[in-house]
Amino acid sequence: MLLRRLSSLGLGKPHVSVRSSLLLHSRGFSTSLLQTPPCRIIIIGASGGWIATLKEDGVLRLQDDFNPVASDTNPKRIPLPPLVTLPHCQTKIITNVSVSSSSPEDDEDCVVAIKFLGPQLSFCKPAGKSSKPEWTNIKIENPCFYSSRVMFSKKDNMFRIPGSGGHLIGSWDPYKPSNYPTFQRLRFKNMPKLTKAKQNLMDLCCRSEHLVESRPTGETFLVKQYKKTIKITKAGIARMRTKALMVYKLDDEGNAVYTQDIGDLVTFLSMSEPFCVPATSFPGLYPNIVKFHDFDESGFVGLKSTRVWSRSYTCSAPYYIPPQNII
């Protein structure tokens, strides 16, 4: 089962600060969206083979249209309750979405987490025993998590968020969400000696942190991505390009060990929840690389050489969908 990107066509101004798109058929995916009248769909995230969308009717949904094993004749649509905005928070700008199970339609324990820009983090059980699912809303006190992304750790059975800079990781129990998460402080080790030019370049970059769990191997990695503005458009939009990337292998004691060797793994970074696959299981993939895909660029980094290959790539829906046998 090949890994493919979603195809999309931008339509008009979105209702929230994510790209609005009409989802199109992409070879290898379900054609179910082509069988319904076109409508404006805002993709707000993707995780576990599902995409989270916001339609014109204002209803949030989980959809499996771009799951390679989805049914063409009976696609799944899981409506979620209306969002509730906490005081001094906002729910218009969504950072990302994470699901704890690849079967949110019938797994009573499956939890959906939505991370918003700012302090709000929201949880919902779509198939819970309650007759009417509702959101449990958490207000994060530490501002280092405000712009970070949430991921689900199958190994720890927790939702986890890396703080800005990557020195702190917050963890939330999916079944007992609390305003008081558990924290893990990281100690960075085996740091590489950078040239002055490389350090100066990285100092000019915008850094983002991504927690990635390799379910085939049980390993957890912290990936730091460094992007630099290369152009400002006439509309005032910054075009950015990845200039460096660093990977740290995490252990249970809080050590974050810099590494240039993740073995046979390929790591995928996009607007979806990041994931890893074994290169040997997918012809055409090369091991020990990190592939990235964003609204304005696509490329990869060879970890052994640290060399970055990147090209400008305009895409309204930059989402990698993982193969279902690794979820």
Coordinates of C-alpha atoms in Angstrom, one line a residue:
M1 CA 0.0 0.0 0.0
L2 CA 1.7 3.1 -1.2
L3 CA 1.9 6.3 0.8
R4 CA 0.3 9.2 -1.1
R5 CA -0.5 12.8 -0.5
L6 CA -3.9 14.3 -0.6
S7 CA -4.8 16.2 -3.7
S8 CA -6.8 19.4 -3.2
L9 CA -8.1 22.6 -4.9
G10 CA -8.4 25.8 -2.8
L11 CA -11.8 27.4 -2.9
G12 CA -12.3 30.9 -1.6
K13 CA -11.6 32.2 1.9
P14 CA -11.8 29.7 4.7
H15 CA -13.9 30.2 7.8
V16 CA -11.0 29.4 10.1
S17 CA -7.3 29.9 9.7
V18 CA -6.6 26.7 7.8
R19 CA -6.8 26.1 4.1
S20 CA -10.2 25.6 2.5
S21 CA -10.2 22.9 -0.1
L22 CA -12.4 20.8 -2.4
L23 CA -11.1 17.3 -2.0
L24 CA -10.4 15.6 -5.3
H25 CA -9.8 12.0 -6.2
S26 CA -6.2 10.9 -5.9
R27 CA -5.2 7.6 -7.4
G28 CA -5.1 4.9 -4.7
F29 CA -7.8 6.5 -2.5
S30 CA -11.5 6.2 -2.2
T31 CA -13.6 8.0 -4.8
S32 CA -16.5 8.6 -2.5
L33 CA -16.2 12.4 -2.4
L34 CA -16.7 12.4 -6.2
Q35 CA -20.1 10.9 -5.7
T36 CA -21.6 13.8 -3.7
P37 CA -22.2 17.4 -4.8
P38 CA -19.1 19.7 -4.4
C39 CA -19.0 21.6 -1.2
R40 CA -16.5 23.6 0.7
I41 CA -14.5 21.5 3.1
I42 CA -11.9 22.8 5.5
I43 CA -9.4 20.2 6.5
I44 CA -8.3 20.9 10.1
G45 CA -6.1 17.8 10.6
A46 CA -5.4 14.2 10.0
S47 CA -4.5 11.3 12.2
G48 CA -4.7 7.5 12.2
G49 CA -5.9 7.3 8.6
W50 CA -8.7 9.8 9.2
I51 CA -9.1 13.4 8.2
A52 CA -10.9 15.9 10.4
T53 CA -13.0 18.4 8.4
L54 CA -15.2 21.4 9.0
K55 CA -18.0 21.8 6.4
E56 CA -20.2 24.8 5.6
D57 CA -22.8 23.6 8.0
G58 CA -20.3 24.2 10.8
V59 CA -20.2 20.5 11.9
L60 CA -16.8 18.9 12.6
R61 CA -16.5 15.4 11.2
L62 CA -14.0 12.6 11.0
Q63 CA -13.9 11.1 7.5
D64 CA -12.1 8.1 6.0
D65 CA -12.3 9.2 2.3
F66 CA -8.5 9.2 1.9
N67 CA -7.9 5.9 3.7
P68 CA -6.7 3.5 0.9
V69 CA -9.0 0.8 2.3
A70 CA -12.1 3.0 2.7
S71 CA -15.3 1.9 1.0
D72 CA -16.2 3.7 -2.2
T73 CA -19.9 3.1 -1.7
N74 CA -20.2 3.5 2.1
P75 CA -17.7 6.1 3.3
K76 CA -17.6 6.7 7.0
R77 CA -18.6 10.1 8.5
I78 CA -18.4 10.7 12.2
P79 CA -19.9 14.0 13.4
L80 CA -18.4 15.6 16.4
P81 CA -20.1 18.0 18.8
P82 CA -19.8 21.7 18.4
L83 CA -16.7 23.2 19.8
V84 CA -16.8 25.1 23.0
T85 CA -14.4 28.0 23.6
L86 CA -13.0 28.4 27.1
P87 CA -12.7 31.9 28.6
H88 CA -9.6 33.8 27.3
C89 CA -9.1 31.0 24.6
Q90 CA -9.9 30.7 20.9
T91 CA -11.1 27.8 18.7
K92 CA -10.7 29.4 15.3
I93 CA -7.1 28.6 14.7
I94 CA -6.5 24.9 15.0
T95 CA -2.9 23.5 15.4
N96 CA -3.7 19.8 14.7
V97 CA -5.8 16.8 15.5
S98 CA -4.9 13.4 17.0
V99 CA -6.9 10.2 17.5
S100 CA -6.0 7.5 19.9
S101 CA -7.4 4.7 17.7
S102 CA -7.8 4.0 14.0
S103 CA -11.4 2.9 14.7
P104 CA -13.2 6.0 16.2
E105 CA -16.5 4.9 14.8
D106 CA -16.9 1.8 17.0
D107 CA -14.0 1.9 19.6
E108 CA -15.7 3.1 22.8
D109 CA -12.3 4.0 24.2
C110 CA -11.1 6.1 21.2
V111 CA -10.4 9.7 22.1
V112 CA -10.1 12.6 19.6
A113 CA -7.8 15.5 20.7
I114 CA -7.8 18.9 19.1
K115 CA -5.0 21.3 19.9
F116 CA -5.7 25.0 19.3
L117 CA -3.3 27.8 19.0
G118 CA -3.1 29.1 22.5
P119 CA -4.0 27.4 25.8
Q120 CA -7.0 25.3 24.8
L121 CA -6.8 21.5 24.3
S122 CA -10.1 19.6 23.8
F123 CA -11.0 15.9 24.0
C124 CA -14.0 13.9 22.8
K125 CA -15.0 10.2 22.7
P126 CA -17.1 9.8 19.5
A127 CA -18.2 6.3 20.3
G128 CA -18.3 6.5 24.0
K129 CA -21.1 5.0 26.1
S130 CA -22.6 8.4 26.6
S131 CA -25.6 8.8 24.2
K132 CA -24.4 12.3 23.3
P133 CA -20.6 12.8 22.9
E134 CA -19.3 16.1 24.3
W135 CA -16.0 17.9 24.6
T136 CA -13.8 18.0 27.7
N137 CA -11.9 21.2 27.5
I138 CA -8.5 21.8 29.1
K139 CA -6.8 25.1 29.6
I140 CA -3.0 24.7 29.5
E141 CA -1.2 27.1 31.9
N142 CA 2.3 26.8 30.6
P143 CA 2.7 29.1 27.5
C144 CA 5.5 26.9 26.1
F145 CA 2.8 24.6 24.8
Y146 CA 0.6 27.2 23.1
S147 CA 1.9 26.8 19.6
S148 CA 2.9 23.1 19.8
R149 CA 1.2 20.0 18.3
V150 CA -0.5 17.1 20.1
M151 CA 0.3 13.5 19.3
F152 CA -0.9 10.2 20.7
S153 CA 1.6 7.8 22.2
K154 CA 0.4 4.2 21.8
K155 CA 3.3 3.0 23.9
D156 CA 2.4 5.3 26.9
N157 CA -1.3 5.5 26.1
M158 CA -1.1 9.2 26.6
F159 CA -1.6 12.4 24.5
R160 CA 1.7 14.2 24.5
I161 CA 2.8 17.7 23.5
P162 CA 6.4 19.0 23.3
G163 CA 7.0 22.4 24.6
S164 CA 8.7 25.1 22.6
G165 CA 12.4 24.3 22.4
G166 CA 11.8 20.7 23.2
H167 CA 13.0 20.7 26.8
L168 CA 9.6 19.8 28.3
I169 CA 6.9 17.3 27.3
G170 CA 3.4 17.4 28.7
S171 CA 1.3 14.2 28.9
W172 CA -2.5 14.0 29.3
D173 CA -4.4 10.8 30.2
P174 CA -7.0 10.4 27.4
Y175 CA -9.6 8.9 29.8
K176 CA -9.1 11.4 32.7
P177 CA -8.1 14.7 31.1
S178 CA -6.8 17.2 33.6
N179 CA -5.6 20.8 33.8
Y180 CA -2.6 19.3 35.6
P181 CA -0.6 17.1 33.1
T182 CA 2.5 15.1 34.0
F183 CA 5.7 16.6 32.7
Q184 CA 8.9 15.1 31.5
R185 CA 12.0 17.3 31.3
L186 CA 14.5 16.3 28.6
R187 CA 18.3 16.3 28.9
F188 CA 20.0 16.7 25.5
K189 CA 23.0 14.6 24.9
N190 CA 25.6 13.8 22.2
M191 CA 25.0 17.2 20.7
P192 CA 26.9 17.7 17.4
K193 CA 29.6 20.3 16.9
L194 CA 28.2 22.8 14.4
T195 CA 30.2 25.1 12.2
K196 CA 29.8 28.8 12.9
A197 CA 28.1 29.2 9.6
K198 CA 25.6 26.4 10.3
Q199 CA 24.9 27.8 13.8
N200 CA 24.4 31.3 12.4
L201 CA 22.0 29.9 9.8
M202 CA 20.0 28.0 12.4
D203 CA 19.8 31.1 14.6
L204 CA 18.0 32.8 11.7
C205 CA 15.4 30.1 11.4
C206 CA 12.0 29.5 12.8
R207 CA 12.1 26.2 14.8
S208 CA 9.3 23.7 15.3
E209 CA 9.3 20.5 17.4
H210 CA 7.6 17.2 16.4
L211 CA 7.2 14.2 18.6
V212 CA 7.2 11.0 16.5
E213 CA 6.5 7.5 17.7
S214 CA 7.8 4.6 15.7
R215 CA 5.1 1.9 16.2
P216 CA 7.1 -0.8 14.3
T217 CA 10.0 -0.4 16.7
G218 CA 8.5 1.2 19.8
E219 CA 11.0 4.1 19.7
T220 CA 10.2 7.8 20.3
F221 CA 12.0 10.6 18.5
L222 CA 12.0 14.4 18.9
V223 CA 12.5 16.1 15.5
K224 CA 13.5 19.7 15.4
Q225 CA 12.8 21.4 12.1
Y226 CA 14.5 24.7 11.2
K227 CA 12.8 26.8 8.5
K228 CA 14.0 30.2 7.1
T229 CA 12.0 32.8 5.2
I230 CA 13.2 33.0 1.6
K231 CA 10.6 35.3 0.2
I232 CA 7.9 37.7 1.1
T233 CA 5.1 37.7 -1.4
K234 CA 3.3 40.9 -2.6
A235 CA 0.4 39.7 -0.3
G236 CA 2.7 39.8 2.6
I237 CA 2.9 36.0 3.0
A238 CA 6.3 34.5 4.1
R239 CA 7.5 31.6 2.0
M240 CA 9.7 29.4 4.1
R241 CA 12.2 26.6 3.3
T242 CA 13.7 23.9 5.6
K243 CA 17.4 24.6 6.1
A244 CA 18.2 22.0 8.8
L245 CA 16.7 19.2 10.8
M246 CA 17.9 17.4 14.0
V247 CA 16.6 14.1 15.4
Y248 CA 16.9 13.0 19.0
K249 CA 16.0 9.6 20.3
L250 CA 14.2 9.7 23.6
D251 CA 14.3 7.2 26.5
D252 CA 12.2 6.7 29.6
E253 CA 14.7 8.5 31.8
G254 CA 14.3 11.7 29.8
N255 CA 17.5 11.6 27.8
A256 CA 17.3 13.0 24.3
V257 CA 20.2 11.7 22.4
Y258 CA 21.1 13.3 19.1
T259 CA 21.3 10.7 16.3
Q260 CA 22.0 10.5 12.6
D261 CA 20.8 6.9 12.5
I262 CA 17.2 5.8 12.8
G263 CA 17.9 2.5 11.1
D264 CA 15.5 1.2 8.5
L265 CA 12.9 3.9 9.4
V266 CA 11.5 6.7 7.3
T267 CA 9.8 9.5 9.2
F268 CA 7.0 11.6 7.7
L269 CA 6.3 15.2 8.7
S270 CA 3.3 17.0 7.4
M271 CA 0.2 18.7 8.7
S272 CA -0.9 15.2 9.7
E273 CA 0.2 13.5 12.9
P274 CA 3.8 12.4 12.1
F275 CA 4.6 8.7 11.8
C276 CA 7.4 6.3 10.8
V277 CA 7.4 3.3 8.5
P278 CA 10.1 0.7 7.7
A279 CA 11.7 1.5 4.4
T280 CA 12.1 -2.2 3.5
S281 CA 8.3 -2.7 3.7
F282 CA 7.6 -0.1 0.9
P283 CA 9.5 -0.3 -2.4
G284 CA 10.9 3.0 -3.5
L285 CA 11.5 4.3 0.0
Y286 CA 15.1 4.8 1.3
P287 CA 15.9 4.2 5.0
N288 CA 17.2 6.7 7.5
I289 CA 15.5 9.8 6.1
V290 CA 12.9 12.3 7.2
K291 CA 10.4 13.3 4.5
F292 CA 8.5 16.6 5.0
H293 CA 5.5 18.2 3.2
D294 CA 4.0 21.6 3.9
F295 CA 1.8 24.2 2.2
D296 CA 4.8 25.7 0.3
E297 CA 7.5 23.0 0.2
S298 CA 8.2 19.4 -0.1
G299 CA 11.5 17.5 0.5
F300 CA 13.5 15.2 2.7
V301 CA 16.7 15.1 4.8
G302 CA 19.2 12.3 4.7
L303 CA 20.1 12.0 8.4
K304 CA 23.6 10.5 7.8
S305 CA 24.7 13.4 5.6
T306 CA 22.4 16.0 7.2
R307 CA 21.8 17.3 3.6
V308 CA 18.4 18.9 2.9
W309 CA 16.7 18.4 -0.4
S310 CA 13.8 20.8 -0.8
R311 CA 11.7 22.3 -3.5
S312 CA 8.9 24.9 -3.7
Y313 CA 5.6 23.0 -3.7
T314 CA 2.2 24.7 -3.4
C315 CA -0.4 22.4 -1.9
S316 CA -3.6 23.2 -0.1
A317 CA -3.8 19.9 1.8
P318 CA -0.3 18.7 2.7
Y319 CA -1.2 15.6 4.6
Y320 CA 0.6 12.2 4.6
I321 CA -1.7 9.3 5.3
P322 CA -0.1 6.3 7.0
P323 CA -0.5 2.7 5.9
Q324 CA -3.2 1.1 8.1
N325 CA -1.1 -1.9 9.1
I326 CA 1.2 0.2 11.2
I327 CA -1.4 2.2 13.1

